[in-house]
Backbone as ProteinMPNN parsed JSONL, in Angstrom:
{"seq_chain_A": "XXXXXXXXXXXXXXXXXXXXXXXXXXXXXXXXXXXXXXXXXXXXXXXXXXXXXXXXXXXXXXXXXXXXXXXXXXXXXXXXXXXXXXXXXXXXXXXXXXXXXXXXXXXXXXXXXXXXXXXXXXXXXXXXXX", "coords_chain_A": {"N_chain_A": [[34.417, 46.578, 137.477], [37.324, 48.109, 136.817], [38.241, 49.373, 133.438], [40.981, 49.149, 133.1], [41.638, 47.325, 134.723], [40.356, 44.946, 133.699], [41.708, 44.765, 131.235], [44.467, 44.371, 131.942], [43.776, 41.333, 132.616], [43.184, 40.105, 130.439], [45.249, 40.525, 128.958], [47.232, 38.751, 130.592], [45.49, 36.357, 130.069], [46.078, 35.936, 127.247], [48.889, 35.198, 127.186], [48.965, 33.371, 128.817], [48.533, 30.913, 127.039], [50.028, 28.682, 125.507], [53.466, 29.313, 124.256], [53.967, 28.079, 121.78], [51.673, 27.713, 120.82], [50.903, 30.591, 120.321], [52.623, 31.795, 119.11], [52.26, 31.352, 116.186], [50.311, 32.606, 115.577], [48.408, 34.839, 114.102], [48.117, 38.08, 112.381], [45.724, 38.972, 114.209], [43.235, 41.035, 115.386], [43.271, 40.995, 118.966], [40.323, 42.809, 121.297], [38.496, 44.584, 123.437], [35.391, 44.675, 124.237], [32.882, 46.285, 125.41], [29.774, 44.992, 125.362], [28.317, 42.384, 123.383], [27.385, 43.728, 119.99], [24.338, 44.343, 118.4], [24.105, 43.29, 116.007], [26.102, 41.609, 116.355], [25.092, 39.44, 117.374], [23.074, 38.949, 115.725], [24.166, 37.717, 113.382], [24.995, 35.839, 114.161], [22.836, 34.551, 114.578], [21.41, 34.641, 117.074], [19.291, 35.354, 120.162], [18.391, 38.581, 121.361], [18.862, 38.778, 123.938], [20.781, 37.089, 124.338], [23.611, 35.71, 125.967], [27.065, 36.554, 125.765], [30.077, 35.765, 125.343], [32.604, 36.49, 124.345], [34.028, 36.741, 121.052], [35.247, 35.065, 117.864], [35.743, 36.983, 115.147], [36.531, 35.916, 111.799], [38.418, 34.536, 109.096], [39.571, 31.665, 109.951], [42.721, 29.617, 110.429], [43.426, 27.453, 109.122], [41.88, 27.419, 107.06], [42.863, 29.483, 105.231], [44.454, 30.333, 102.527], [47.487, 30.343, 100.245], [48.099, 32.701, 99.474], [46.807, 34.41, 101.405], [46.082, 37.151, 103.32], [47.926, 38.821, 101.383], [47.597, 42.097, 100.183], [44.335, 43.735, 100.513], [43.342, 42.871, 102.89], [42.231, 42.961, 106.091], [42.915, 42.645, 110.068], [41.722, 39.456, 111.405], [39.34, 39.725, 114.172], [39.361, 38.713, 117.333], [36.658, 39.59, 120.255], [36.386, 40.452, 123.357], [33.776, 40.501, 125.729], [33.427, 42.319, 128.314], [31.284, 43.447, 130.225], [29.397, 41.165, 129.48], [30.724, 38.772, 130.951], [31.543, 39.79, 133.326], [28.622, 39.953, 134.257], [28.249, 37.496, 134.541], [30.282, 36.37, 136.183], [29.764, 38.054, 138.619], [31.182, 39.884, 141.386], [33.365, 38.656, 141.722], [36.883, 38.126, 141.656], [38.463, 36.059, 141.342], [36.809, 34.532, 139.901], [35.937, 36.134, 137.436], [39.119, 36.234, 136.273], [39.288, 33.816, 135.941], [37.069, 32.715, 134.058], [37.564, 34.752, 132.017], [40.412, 33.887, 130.776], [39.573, 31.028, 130.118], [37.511, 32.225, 127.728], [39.138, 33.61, 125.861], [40.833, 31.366, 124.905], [39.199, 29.524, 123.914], [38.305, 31.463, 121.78], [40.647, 31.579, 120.514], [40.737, 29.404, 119.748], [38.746, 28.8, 117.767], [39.943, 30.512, 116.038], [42.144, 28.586, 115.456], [40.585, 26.678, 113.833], [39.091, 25.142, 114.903], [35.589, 23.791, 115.479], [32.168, 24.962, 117.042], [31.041, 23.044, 118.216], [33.81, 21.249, 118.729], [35.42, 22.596, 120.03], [34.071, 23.034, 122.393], [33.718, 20.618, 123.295], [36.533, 20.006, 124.174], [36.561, 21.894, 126.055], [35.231, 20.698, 127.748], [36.166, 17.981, 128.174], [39.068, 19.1, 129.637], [37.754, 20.2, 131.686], [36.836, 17.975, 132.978], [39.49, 16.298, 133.705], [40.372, 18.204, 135.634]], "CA_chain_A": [[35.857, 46.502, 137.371], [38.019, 49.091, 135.59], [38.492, 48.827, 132.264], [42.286, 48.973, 132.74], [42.302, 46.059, 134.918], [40.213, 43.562, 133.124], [42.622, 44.564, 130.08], [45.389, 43.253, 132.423], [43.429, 40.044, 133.045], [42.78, 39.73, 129.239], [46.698, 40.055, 128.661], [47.548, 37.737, 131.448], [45.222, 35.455, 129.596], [46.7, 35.403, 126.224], [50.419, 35.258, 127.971], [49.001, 31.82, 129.615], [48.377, 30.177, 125.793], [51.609, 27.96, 125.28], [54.131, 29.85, 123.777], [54.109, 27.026, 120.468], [50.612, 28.211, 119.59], [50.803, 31.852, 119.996], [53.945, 31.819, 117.932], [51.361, 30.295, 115.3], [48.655, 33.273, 115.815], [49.175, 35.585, 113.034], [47.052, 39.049, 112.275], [44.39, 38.888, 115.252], [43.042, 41.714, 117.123], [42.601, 41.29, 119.996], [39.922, 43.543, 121.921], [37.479, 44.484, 124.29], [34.305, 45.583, 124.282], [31.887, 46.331, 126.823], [28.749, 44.142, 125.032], [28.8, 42.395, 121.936], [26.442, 44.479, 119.171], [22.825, 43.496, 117.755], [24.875, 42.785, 114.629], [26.976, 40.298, 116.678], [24.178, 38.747, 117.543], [21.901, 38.856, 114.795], [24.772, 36.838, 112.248], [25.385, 34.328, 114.841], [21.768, 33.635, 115.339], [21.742, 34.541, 118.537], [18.466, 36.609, 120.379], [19.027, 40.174, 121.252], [18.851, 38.776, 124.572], [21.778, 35.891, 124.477], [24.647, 36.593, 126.634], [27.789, 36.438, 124.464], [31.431, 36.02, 126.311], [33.886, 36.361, 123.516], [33.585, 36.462, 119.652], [35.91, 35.402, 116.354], [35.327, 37.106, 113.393], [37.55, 36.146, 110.732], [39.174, 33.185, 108.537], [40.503, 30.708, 110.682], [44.154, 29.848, 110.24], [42.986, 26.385, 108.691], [41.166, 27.754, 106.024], [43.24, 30.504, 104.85], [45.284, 30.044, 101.321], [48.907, 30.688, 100.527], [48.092, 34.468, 99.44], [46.534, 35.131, 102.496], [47.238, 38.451, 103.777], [48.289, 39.689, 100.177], [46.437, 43.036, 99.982], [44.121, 44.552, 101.879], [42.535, 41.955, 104.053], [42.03, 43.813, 107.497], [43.12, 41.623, 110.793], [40.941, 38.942, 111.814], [39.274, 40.097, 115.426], [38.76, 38.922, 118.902], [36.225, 40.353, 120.918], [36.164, 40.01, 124.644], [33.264, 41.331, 126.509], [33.605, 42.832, 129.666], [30.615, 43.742, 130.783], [28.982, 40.089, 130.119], [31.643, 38.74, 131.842], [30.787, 40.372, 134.53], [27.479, 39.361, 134.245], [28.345, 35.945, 134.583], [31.131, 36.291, 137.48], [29.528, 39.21, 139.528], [32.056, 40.701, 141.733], [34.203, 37.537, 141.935], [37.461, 38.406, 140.383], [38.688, 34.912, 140.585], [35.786, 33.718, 138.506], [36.301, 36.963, 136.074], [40.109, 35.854, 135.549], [38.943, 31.979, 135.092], [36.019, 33.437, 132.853], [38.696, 35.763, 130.618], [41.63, 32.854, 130.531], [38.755, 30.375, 128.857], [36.844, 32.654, 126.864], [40.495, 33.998, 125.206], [41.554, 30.061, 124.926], [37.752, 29.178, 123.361], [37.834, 32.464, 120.939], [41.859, 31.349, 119.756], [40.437, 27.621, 119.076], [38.043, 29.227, 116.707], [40.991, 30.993, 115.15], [42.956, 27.385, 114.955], [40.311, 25.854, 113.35], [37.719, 24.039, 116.055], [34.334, 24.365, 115.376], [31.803, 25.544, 118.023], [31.366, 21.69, 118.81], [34.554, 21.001, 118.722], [35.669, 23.383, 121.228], [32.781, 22.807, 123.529], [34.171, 19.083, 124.053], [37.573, 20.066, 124.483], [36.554, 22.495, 127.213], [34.994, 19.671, 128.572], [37.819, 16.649, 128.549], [39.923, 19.686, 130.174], [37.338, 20.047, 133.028], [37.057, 16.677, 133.75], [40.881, 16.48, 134.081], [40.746, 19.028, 136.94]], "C_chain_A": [[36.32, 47.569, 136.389], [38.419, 48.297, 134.853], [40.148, 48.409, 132.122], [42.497, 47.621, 133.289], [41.653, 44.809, 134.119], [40.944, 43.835, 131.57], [43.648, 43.685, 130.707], [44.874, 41.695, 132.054], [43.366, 39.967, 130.887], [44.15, 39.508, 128.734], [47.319, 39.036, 129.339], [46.902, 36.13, 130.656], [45.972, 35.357, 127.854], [48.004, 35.766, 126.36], [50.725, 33.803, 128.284], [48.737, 30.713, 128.373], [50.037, 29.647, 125.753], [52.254, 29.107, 124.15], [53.905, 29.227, 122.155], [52.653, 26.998, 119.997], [50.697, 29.833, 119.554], [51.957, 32.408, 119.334], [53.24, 31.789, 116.311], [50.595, 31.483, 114.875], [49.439, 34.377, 114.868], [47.669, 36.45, 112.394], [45.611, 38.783, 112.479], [44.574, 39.735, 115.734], [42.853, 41.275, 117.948], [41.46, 42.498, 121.116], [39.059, 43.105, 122.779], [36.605, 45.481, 124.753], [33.009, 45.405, 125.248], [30.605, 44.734, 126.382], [29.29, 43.612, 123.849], [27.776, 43.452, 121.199], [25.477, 43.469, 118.598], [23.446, 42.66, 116.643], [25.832, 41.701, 114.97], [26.356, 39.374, 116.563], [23.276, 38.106, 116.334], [23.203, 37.873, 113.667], [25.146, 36.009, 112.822], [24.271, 33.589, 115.335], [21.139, 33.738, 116.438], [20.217, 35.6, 118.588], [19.178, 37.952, 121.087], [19.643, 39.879, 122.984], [20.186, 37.719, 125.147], [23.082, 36.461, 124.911], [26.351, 35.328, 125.941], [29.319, 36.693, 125.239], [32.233, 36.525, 125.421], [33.186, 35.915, 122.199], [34.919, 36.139, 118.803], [35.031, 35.931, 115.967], [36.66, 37.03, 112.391], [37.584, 34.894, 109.894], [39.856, 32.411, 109.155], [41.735, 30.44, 110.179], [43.738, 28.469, 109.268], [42.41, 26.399, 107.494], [41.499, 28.825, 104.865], [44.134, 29.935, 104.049], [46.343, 30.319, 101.647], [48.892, 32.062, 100.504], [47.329, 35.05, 100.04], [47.11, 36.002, 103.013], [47.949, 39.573, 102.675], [47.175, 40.812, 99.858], [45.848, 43.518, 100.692], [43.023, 43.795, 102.678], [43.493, 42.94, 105.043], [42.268, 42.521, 108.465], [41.921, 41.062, 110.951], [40.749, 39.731, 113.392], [38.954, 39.013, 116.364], [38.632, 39.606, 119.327], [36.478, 39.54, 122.286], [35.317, 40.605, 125.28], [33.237, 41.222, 127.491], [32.21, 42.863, 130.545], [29.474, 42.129, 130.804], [29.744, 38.966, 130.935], [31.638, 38.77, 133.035], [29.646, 40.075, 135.069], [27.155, 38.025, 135.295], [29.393, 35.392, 136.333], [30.813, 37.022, 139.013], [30.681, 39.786, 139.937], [33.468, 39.829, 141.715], [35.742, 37.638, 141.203], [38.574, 37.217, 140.124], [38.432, 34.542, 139.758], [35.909, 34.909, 137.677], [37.836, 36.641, 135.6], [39.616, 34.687, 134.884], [38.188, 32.539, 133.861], [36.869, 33.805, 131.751], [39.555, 34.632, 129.931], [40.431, 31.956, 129.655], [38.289, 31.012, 127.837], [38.122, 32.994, 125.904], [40.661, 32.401, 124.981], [40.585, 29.678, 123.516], [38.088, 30.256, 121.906], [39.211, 32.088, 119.953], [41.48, 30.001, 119.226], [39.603, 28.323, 117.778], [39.067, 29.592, 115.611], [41.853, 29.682, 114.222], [41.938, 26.144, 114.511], [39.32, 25.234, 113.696], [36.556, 25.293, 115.841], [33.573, 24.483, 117.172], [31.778, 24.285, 118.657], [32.303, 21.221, 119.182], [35.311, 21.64, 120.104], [34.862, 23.326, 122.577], [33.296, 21.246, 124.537], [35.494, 19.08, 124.233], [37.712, 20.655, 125.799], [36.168, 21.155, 128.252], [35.65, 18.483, 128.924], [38.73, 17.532, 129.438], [39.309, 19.746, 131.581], [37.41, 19.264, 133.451], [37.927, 16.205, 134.171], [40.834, 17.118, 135.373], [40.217, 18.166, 137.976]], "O_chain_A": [[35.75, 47.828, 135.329], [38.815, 47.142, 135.007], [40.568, 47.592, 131.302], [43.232, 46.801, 132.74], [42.315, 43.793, 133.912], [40.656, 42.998, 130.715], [43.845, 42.537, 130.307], [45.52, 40.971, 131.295], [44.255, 39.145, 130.665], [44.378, 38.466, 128.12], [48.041, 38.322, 128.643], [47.536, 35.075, 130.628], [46.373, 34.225, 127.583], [48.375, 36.701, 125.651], [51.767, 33.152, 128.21], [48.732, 29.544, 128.758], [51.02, 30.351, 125.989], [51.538, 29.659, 123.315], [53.654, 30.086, 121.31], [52.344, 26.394, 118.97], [50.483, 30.276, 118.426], [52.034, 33.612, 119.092], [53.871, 32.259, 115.364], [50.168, 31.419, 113.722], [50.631, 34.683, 114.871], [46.6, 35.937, 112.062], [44.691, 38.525, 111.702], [45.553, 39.898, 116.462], [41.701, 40.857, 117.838], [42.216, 43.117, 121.864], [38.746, 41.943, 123.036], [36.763, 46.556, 125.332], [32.414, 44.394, 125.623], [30.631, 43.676, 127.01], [30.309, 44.014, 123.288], [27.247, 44.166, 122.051], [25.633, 42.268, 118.374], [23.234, 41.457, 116.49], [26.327, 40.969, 114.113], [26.691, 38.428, 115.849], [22.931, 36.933, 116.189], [22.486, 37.103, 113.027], [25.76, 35.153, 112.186], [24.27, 32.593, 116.059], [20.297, 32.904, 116.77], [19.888, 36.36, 117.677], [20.385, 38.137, 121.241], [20.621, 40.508, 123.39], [20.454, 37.669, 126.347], [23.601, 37.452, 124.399], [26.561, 34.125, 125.788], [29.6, 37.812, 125.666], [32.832, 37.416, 126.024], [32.24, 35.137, 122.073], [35.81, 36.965, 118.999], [33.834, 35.716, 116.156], [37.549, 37.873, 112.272], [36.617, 34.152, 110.065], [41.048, 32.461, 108.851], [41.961, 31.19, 109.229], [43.897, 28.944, 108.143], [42.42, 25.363, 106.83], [40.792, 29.06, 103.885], [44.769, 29.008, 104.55], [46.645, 30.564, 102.815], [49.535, 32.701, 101.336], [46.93, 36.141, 99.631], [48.316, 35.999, 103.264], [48.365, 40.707, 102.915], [46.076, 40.536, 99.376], [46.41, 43.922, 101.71], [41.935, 44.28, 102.989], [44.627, 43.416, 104.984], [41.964, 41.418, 108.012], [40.935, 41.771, 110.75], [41.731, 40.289, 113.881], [38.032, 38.311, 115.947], [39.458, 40.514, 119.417], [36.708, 38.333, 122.358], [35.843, 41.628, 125.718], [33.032, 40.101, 127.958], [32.193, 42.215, 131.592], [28.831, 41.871, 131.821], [29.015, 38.258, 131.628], [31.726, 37.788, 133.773], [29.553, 39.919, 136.287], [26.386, 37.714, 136.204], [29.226, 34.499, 137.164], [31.309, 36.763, 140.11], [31.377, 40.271, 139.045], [34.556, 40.403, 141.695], [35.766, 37.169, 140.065], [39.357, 37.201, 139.174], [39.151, 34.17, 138.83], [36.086, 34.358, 136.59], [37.938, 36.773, 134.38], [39.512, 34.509, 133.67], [38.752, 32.763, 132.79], [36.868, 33.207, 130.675], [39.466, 34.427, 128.72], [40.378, 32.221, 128.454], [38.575, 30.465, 126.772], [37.942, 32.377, 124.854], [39.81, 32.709, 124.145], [41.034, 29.564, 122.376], [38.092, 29.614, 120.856], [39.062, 32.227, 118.739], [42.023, 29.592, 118.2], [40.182, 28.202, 116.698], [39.059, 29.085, 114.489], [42.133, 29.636, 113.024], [42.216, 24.958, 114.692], [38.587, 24.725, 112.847], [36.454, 26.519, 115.903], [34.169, 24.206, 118.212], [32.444, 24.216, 119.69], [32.083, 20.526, 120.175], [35.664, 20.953, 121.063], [35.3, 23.646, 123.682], [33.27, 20.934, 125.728], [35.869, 17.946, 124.528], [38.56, 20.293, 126.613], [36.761, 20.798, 129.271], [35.601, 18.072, 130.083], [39.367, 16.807, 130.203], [39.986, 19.458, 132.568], [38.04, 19.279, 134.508], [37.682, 15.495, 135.146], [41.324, 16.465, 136.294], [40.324, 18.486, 139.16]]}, "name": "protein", "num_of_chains": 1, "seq": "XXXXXXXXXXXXXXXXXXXXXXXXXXXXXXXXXXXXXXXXXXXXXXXXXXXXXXXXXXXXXXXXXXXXXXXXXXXXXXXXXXXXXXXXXXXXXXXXXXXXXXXXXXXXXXXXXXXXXXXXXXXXXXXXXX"}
């Protein structure tokens, strides 16, 4: 997939977040990068070989003081990778939107606070809904 369109799909997905949390979301990159890096990997534990949809790195919104942001704290990031992504969907570009729209949903819960557990069973009460 071109890179321009799974940017679309990555904007489309944080468009589809309720308006009354992304009002909320406050100095996050957003990006997207082909893989994650060894260094993604290697501080999350992870083997070289672990396929990695979407990353935080930062201070969650939950955890962050009143003089947060005073100075030179750099944005928190989201990553999105593309290329495992892909991986995971093959050519399918249904299942690469579905894929993008969770992994963006999953990577903003991190931001608001939910741990990796936490988020894991939310995805899951939401599937079971469908």
């Amino acid at each position: 997939m071109e890179k321009k369109d799974f940017e679309q799909l990555v904007v489309e997905a944080f468009d589809n977040i309720p308006e009354k949390f992304r009002k909320e979301i406050k100095n996050v990159a957003l990006t997207i990068e082909d893989e994650p890096t060894a260094e993604d990997l290697a501080q999350r534990n992870l083997q070289p070989s672990s396929l990695l949809l979407g990353l935080y790195v930062g201070i969650p919104a939950t955890e962050r003081g009143a003089n947060y942001g005073i100075g030179a704290i750099g944005p928190d990031v989201i990553k999105i990778f593309q290329k495992s992504i892909e991986k995971v969907a093959g050519d399918d570009l249904e299942q690469i939107r579905e894929i993008v729209k969770e992994t963006v949903w999953h990577e903003y819960a991190h931001y608001f606070g939910m741990d990796e557990e936490e988020v894991r069973k939310w995805e899951n009460q939401k599937r079971e809904k469908k």
